[in-house]
Coordinates of C-alpha atoms and ligand atoms in Angstrom, one line a residue:
X14 CA 0.0 0.0 0.0
X15 CA 1.3 3.4 -1.0
X16 CA 0.8 6.7 1.0
X17 CA 0.9 9.8 -1.3
X18 CA 0.7 13.4 -0.3
X19 CA 0.5 15.1 -3.7
X20 CA -2.3 15.4 -6.2
X21 CA 0.1 14.5 -9.1
X22 CA 1.2 11.3 -7.5
X23 CA -2.4 10.1 -7.0
X24 CA -3.4 11.2 -10.5
X25 CA -0.4 9.3 -12.1
X26 CA -1.1 6.1 -10.1
X27 CA -4.8 6.2 -11.0
X28 CA -4.1 6.8 -14.6
X29 CA -1.8 3.7 -14.7
X30 CA -4.6 1.6 -13.2
X31 CA -7.1 2.9 -15.7
X32 CA -4.8 2.1 -18.6
X33 CA -4.9 -1.5 -17.4
X34 CA -8.7 -1.4 -17.3
X35 CA -8.9 -1.5 -13.5
X36 CA -11.8 0.0 -11.5
X37 CA -11.3 2.3 -8.6
X38 CA -13.3 2.6 -5.3
X39 CA -12.8 5.7 -3.1
X40 CA -13.4 6.3 0.6
X41 CA -13.0 9.9 1.7
X42 CA -12.3 10.3 5.4
X43 CA -10.8 12.7 8.0
X44 CA -8.8 9.9 9.6
X45 CA -8.6 8.6 13.1
X46 CA -10.2 5.5 11.6
X47 CA -12.6 3.1 13.3
X48 CA -14.9 0.3 12.4
X49 CA -17.3 2.7 10.7
X50 CA -14.6 3.7 8.2
X51 CA -13.4 0.1 8.0
X52 CA -16.9 -0.9 6.8
X53 CA -16.6 1.6 3.9
X54 CA -13.2 0.4 3.0
X55 CA -14.4 -3.3 3.0
X56 CA -17.3 -2.4 0.8
X57 CA -15.0 -0.6 -1.6
X58 CA -12.6 -3.6 -1.5
X59 CA -15.4 -6.0 -2.4
X60 CA -16.5 -4.2 -5.5
X61 CA -13.4 -2.6 -7.1
X62 CA -10.0 -3.6 -8.3
X63 CA -8.3 -0.8 -6.5
X64 CA -9.2 1.1 -3.3
X65 CA -8.1 4.6 -2.5
X66 CA -8.7 6.1 1.0
X67 CA -8.2 9.8 1.6
X68 CA -7.2 11.1 5.0
X69 CA -7.6 14.8 5.2
X70 CA -8.9 17.0 8.0
X71 CA -10.5 19.5 5.7
X72 CA -10.2 23.0 7.3
X73 CA -12.9 24.4 5.0
X74 CA -15.7 22.4 6.6
X75 CA -15.0 23.6 10.1
X76 CA -16.5 26.8 11.5
X77 CA -14.3 29.3 13.4
X78 CA -15.3 28.0 16.8
X79 CA -15.2 24.3 16.0
X80 CA -12.7 21.5 16.7
X81 CA -10.3 21.8 13.7
X82 CA -7.2 22.1 15.8
X83 CA -8.1 19.4 18.3
X84 CA -9.5 16.9 15.8
X85 CA -7.8 13.6 16.5
X86 CA -5.1 12.4 14.1
X87 CA -3.0 9.2 14.0
X88 CA -1.7 8.4 10.5
X89 CA 0.4 5.5 11.6
X90 CA -2.5 3.6 13.1
X91 CA -4.8 4.6 10.2
X92 CA -2.2 3.3 7.7
X93 CA -1.9 0.0 9.5
X94 CA -5.7 -0.4 9.4
X95 CA -6.0 0.6 5.7
X96 CA -3.2 -1.9 4.8
X97 CA -4.9 -4.7 6.8
X98 CA -8.1 -4.1 4.9
X99 CA -6.4 -4.3 1.6
X100 CA -6.5 -0.6 0.5
X101 CA -4.0 0.2 -2.3
X102 CA -3.4 3.9 -1.7
X103 CA -3.8 6.5 1.0
X104 CA -4.0 10.1 -0.1
X105 CA -2.9 12.2 2.8
X106 CA -2.3 15.8 1.6
X107 CA -1.4 18.9 3.6
X108 CA -3.9 21.7 3.6
X109 CA -1.6 23.7 1.3
X110 CA -1.7 20.9 -1.3
X111 CA -5.5 21.1 -1.4
X112 CA -5.9 24.9 -1.1
X113 CA -3.1 26.8 -2.8
X114 CA -2.7 30.5 -2.2
X115 CA -5.4 32.4 -3.9
X116 CA -7.9 29.5 -3.8
X117 CA -11.3 31.0 -4.5
X118 CA -13.6 28.4 -6.2
X119 CA -16.3 26.7 -4.2
X120 CA -19.1 24.2 -4.6
X121 CA -22.2 25.2 -2.7
X122 CA -25.7 23.8 -2.5
X123 CA -29.2 25.2 -1.7
X124 CA -32.2 23.4 -0.1
X125 CA -30.7 20.2 1.1
X126 CA -28.2 22.1 3.3
X127 CA -30.7 24.5 4.9
X128 CA -31.8 22.2 7.6
X129 CA -30.2 20.0 10.3
X130 CA -26.4 20.3 10.4
X131 CA -26.5 22.9 7.6
X132 CA -28.4 25.2 10.0
X133 CA -26.1 24.7 13.0
X134 CA -22.9 24.7 10.9
X135 CA -23.4 27.4 8.3
X136 CA -20.1 26.9 6.4
X137 CA -20.0 23.1 6.8
X138 CA -21.5 21.8 3.6
X139 CA -19.8 24.3 1.3
X140 CA -16.5 22.9 2.7
X141 CA -17.7 19.3 2.3
X142 CA -19.0 19.8 -1.3
X143 CA -15.9 21.7 -2.3
X144 CA -13.4 19.1 -0.9
X145 CA -15.3 16.1 -2.1
X146 CA -15.6 17.6 -5.6
X147 CA -11.9 18.2 -5.6
X148 CA -11.1 14.7 -4.3
X149 CA -13.4 13.3 -7.0
X150 CA -11.5 15.2 -9.7
X151 CA -8.1 14.0 -8.2
X152 CA -9.0 10.3 -7.7
X153 CA -11.5 10.0 -10.5
X154 CA -13.1 6.9 -8.9
X155 CA -15.8 4.6 -10.4
X156 CA -17.5 4.4 -7.0
X157 CA -17.3 6.5 -3.8
X158 CA -18.4 5.2 -0.3
X159 CA -20.1 7.3 2.4
X160 CA -21.6 6.4 5.7
X161 CA -25.3 6.7 6.6
X162 CA -24.0 8.0 9.9
X163 CA -23.7 11.4 8.2
X164 CA -27.1 11.1 6.5
X165 CA -27.4 14.7 5.4
X166 CA -23.9 14.6 4.0
X167 CA -24.7 11.4 2.0
X168 CA -27.8 13.0 0.6
X169 CA -25.9 16.2 -0.3
X170 CA -23.1 14.3 -2.0
X171 CA -25.6 12.2 -4.0
X172 CA -27.4 15.4 -5.0
X173 CA -24.1 17.1 -6.0
X174 CA -23.0 14.2 -8.1
X175 CA -26.3 14.2 -9.9
X176 CA -26.6 18.0 -10.3
X177 CA -23.0 18.3 -11.6
X178 CA -23.1 15.2 -13.8
X179 CA -20.3 13.4 -12.0
X180 CA -19.9 10.0 -13.4
X181 CA -19.4 8.3 -10.0
X182 CA -21.6 5.9 -8.3
X183 CA -22.3 7.1 -4.7
X184 CA -22.6 4.1 -2.4
X185 CA -24.2 4.6 1.1
X186 CA -23.2 2.2 3.9
X187 CA -25.1 1.5 7.2
X188 CA -24.2 3.0 10.6
X189 CA -21.7 1.0 12.6
X190 CA -22.3 1.1 16.3
X191 CA -20.5 0.2 19.5
X192 CA -21.9 -2.9 21.2
X193 CA -24.0 -0.7 23.5
X194 CA -25.5 1.3 20.6
X195 CA -23.4 4.4 20.4
X196 CA -22.6 5.2 16.8
X197 CA -18.9 5.0 16.2
X198 CA -17.3 8.4 15.6
X199 CA -13.8 9.8 15.7
X200 CA -15.2 12.4 18.1
X201 CA -16.2 9.8 20.7
X202 CA -12.5 10.0 21.8
X203 CA -13.3 13.5 23.3
X204 CA -15.7 11.9 25.8
X205 CA -14.8 11.5 29.5
X206 CA -16.0 8.3 31.2
X207 CA -19.1 10.0 32.5
X208 CA -19.8 11.6 29.1
X209 CA -19.3 8.3 27.3
X210 CA -22.0 6.8 29.5
X211 CA -24.2 9.9 28.9
X212 CA -23.7 9.7 25.1
X213 CA -25.8 6.5 25.0
X214 CA -28.8 8.8 25.2
X215 CA -28.4 9.5 21.5
X216 CA -28.8 5.9 20.3
X217 CA -31.5 5.3 23.0
X218 CA -33.6 8.2 21.6
X219 CA -33.0 7.0 18.0
X220 CA -34.2 3.5 18.9
X221 CA -37.2 5.0 20.7
X222 CA -38.1 7.1 17.6
X223 CA -37.8 4.1 15.4
X224 CA -39.9 2.0 17.6
X225 CA -42.7 4.6 17.6
X226 CA -42.7 4.7 13.8
X227 CA -42.7 0.9 13.7
X228 CA -45.7 0.9 16.0
X229 CA -47.6 3.1 13.6
X230 CA -47.2 6.6 15.0
X231 CA -47.7 9.0 12.1
X232 CA -47.2 12.4 13.7
X233 CA -43.5 13.5 13.4
X234 CA -44.2 16.0 16.2
X235 CA -45.1 13.3 18.6
X236 CA -42.0 11.3 17.6
X237 CA -39.7 14.2 17.9
X238 CA -41.2 15.3 21.3
X239 CA -40.8 11.8 22.7
X240 CA -37.2 11.7 21.6
X241 CA -36.5 15.2 23.0
X242 CA -38.0 14.1 26.3
X243 CA -35.8 11.1 26.4
X244 CA -32.6 13.1 25.7
X245 CA -33.6 15.7 28.3
X246 CA -33.6 13.0 30.9
X247 CA -29.8 12.9 30.6
X248 CA -28.2 15.9 32.6
X249 CA -25.0 16.0 30.5
X250 CA -26.9 16.2 27.2
X251 CA -27.9 19.4 25.4
X252 CA -30.0 19.2 22.3
X253 CA -28.8 21.0 19.1
X254 CA -31.7 19.5 17.0
X255 CA -34.1 16.6 16.8
X256 CA -35.9 16.7 13.4
X257 CA -37.9 14.5 11.0
X258 CA -37.3 15.5 7.4
X259 CA -38.0 14.3 3.9
X260 CA -35.3 11.7 3.1
X261 CA -34.6 13.3 -0.3
X262 CA -35.0 17.1 0.2
X263 CA -34.1 17.3 3.9
X264 CA -37.1 19.6 4.5
X265 CA -39.1 19.1 7.7
X266 CA -42.3 17.0 7.5
X267 CA -45.4 16.8 9.7
X268 CA -46.4 13.3 8.9
X269 CA -44.4 10.1 8.7
X270 CA -43.5 9.2 5.1
X271 CA -41.0 7.1 3.1
X272 CA -38.2 8.0 2.8
X273 CA -38.0 9.9 6.0
X274 CA -34.8 10.8 7.9
X275 CA -35.0 11.4 11.7
X276 CA -31.8 13.0 12.7
X277 CA -30.4 14.4 15.9
X278 CA -27.4 16.4 17.0
X279 CA -26.7 16.5 20.8
X280 CA -23.9 18.1 22.8
X281 CA -22.5 15.8 25.5
X282 CA -20.5 18.3 27.5
X283 CA -18.7 20.2 24.7
X284 CA -18.7 17.3 22.2
X285 CA -21.3 17.5 19.5
X286 CA -22.5 14.1 18.4
X287 CA -25.0 13.1 15.7
X288 CA -27.1 10.0 15.0
X289 CA -30.1 9.2 12.9
X290 CA -32.5 6.6 11.4
X291 CA -33.9 6.3 8.0
X292 CA -37.5 5.1 7.3
X293 CA -37.8 3.8 3.8
Ligands
LIG4 P1 -15.2 11.2 8.8 O1 -13.8 10.7 8.9 O2 -15.9 11.4 10.1 O3 -15.3 12.4 7.9 O4 -16.1 10.1 8.1 C1 -15.7 9.5 6.8 C2 -16.7 8.6 6.3 O5 -17.0 7.6 7.3 C3 -18.1 9.3 6.1 O6 -18.7 8.9 4.9 C4 -18.9 8.9 7.4 O7 -20.3 8.9 7.2 C5 -18.3 7.5 7.5 N1 -18.6 7.1 8.9 C6 -18.2 7.7 10.1 N2 -18.6 7.0 11.1 C7 -19.4 6.0 10.7 C8 -20.1 4.9 11.3 N3 -20.2 4.8 12.6 N4 -20.7 4.0 10.5 C9 -20.6 4.1 9.2 N5 -19.9 5.1 8.5 C10 -19.3 6.0 9.3

C-alpha cells in the first residue's frame, strides 16, 4: 500500500490503473479511523479492483469555533488499518496541497443544506462539497463510499454528483455502532468516562423514535417530542436539534412518510455528536 501526499502522485497512479482497465473505489475520510470507516473500505474492497482512501482533516468544513485544531489524528494507526483491509493507496495531503494561495472556487448547495447540520454549521456543507468535488477530480473513482452516519452529507453528495453530472456511483453504507448502541465516531474520543455513558442517550432516543414509527405513529411532532424528552432525561446532554425530514429534500415534514430521515445532534459536554435513522 502506498501513501501519497501530492495530487500529481495520486493522478499518475490512478491513470496507470485505468490504462490496465482496473476499476477504482474511493473512501474519503478525515482519519482517526474506526470500524465505521473500515466498513466503507471493506465495501470498496469487495466491488473494485483498486481502493483509495483519503485522510484529510478539511479546514474548509470547520466553523471558526469548531474543533479543527483538536480533531484527533493518527496516520500510523490509520495506515496499518488501511493496509490490513487491503487498501491500495492512501491520499494524505497537507492543507496547502489542497488549497493553494489564492484558492477561491467553491461548490455550494441550496435546499438540502438548509436544515439539520446545515443550520447549525453554516459553512460546513460548502466545505464538504468543495473538498469532495476536488477529491473526486483527483481520484476519478468509479464508486465512492459514504456512511449513513452522516445522512445529510450522504444526501448532499448524491445530489451534488447528480446535479453536476459526476460519473461516479455514490454508495451509502449502514451506521456501525459500539456494542452498547453508540454510533462509532472519531469524536467519541473526546468523551470522558461519564460523558461516554451519557452519550448513550443519542442511540437510545434514536431507537425510541424508530420504535414509535414501527408501532404506527404518524405524527412526526409526537415522535420528535418523545425523543427530546428522552434526551432531556440525561443531565449531561444538550440538544442541538431533533428533526424529522423528507429523506430526499431534507425539508421538515409533519407526517411520517417514506423516505424519512429522523436526525439528531446533541452536545455531550462540549462534544457535538450526531445520530439518525432512515425510514424507507
Ligand atoms: P469522517 O472521517 O468522520 O469524515 O467520516 C468519513 C466517512 O466515514 C463518512 O462517509 C462517514 O459517514 C463514515 N462514517 C463515520 N462514522 C461511521 C459509522 N459509525 N458508521 C458508518 N460510517 C461511518
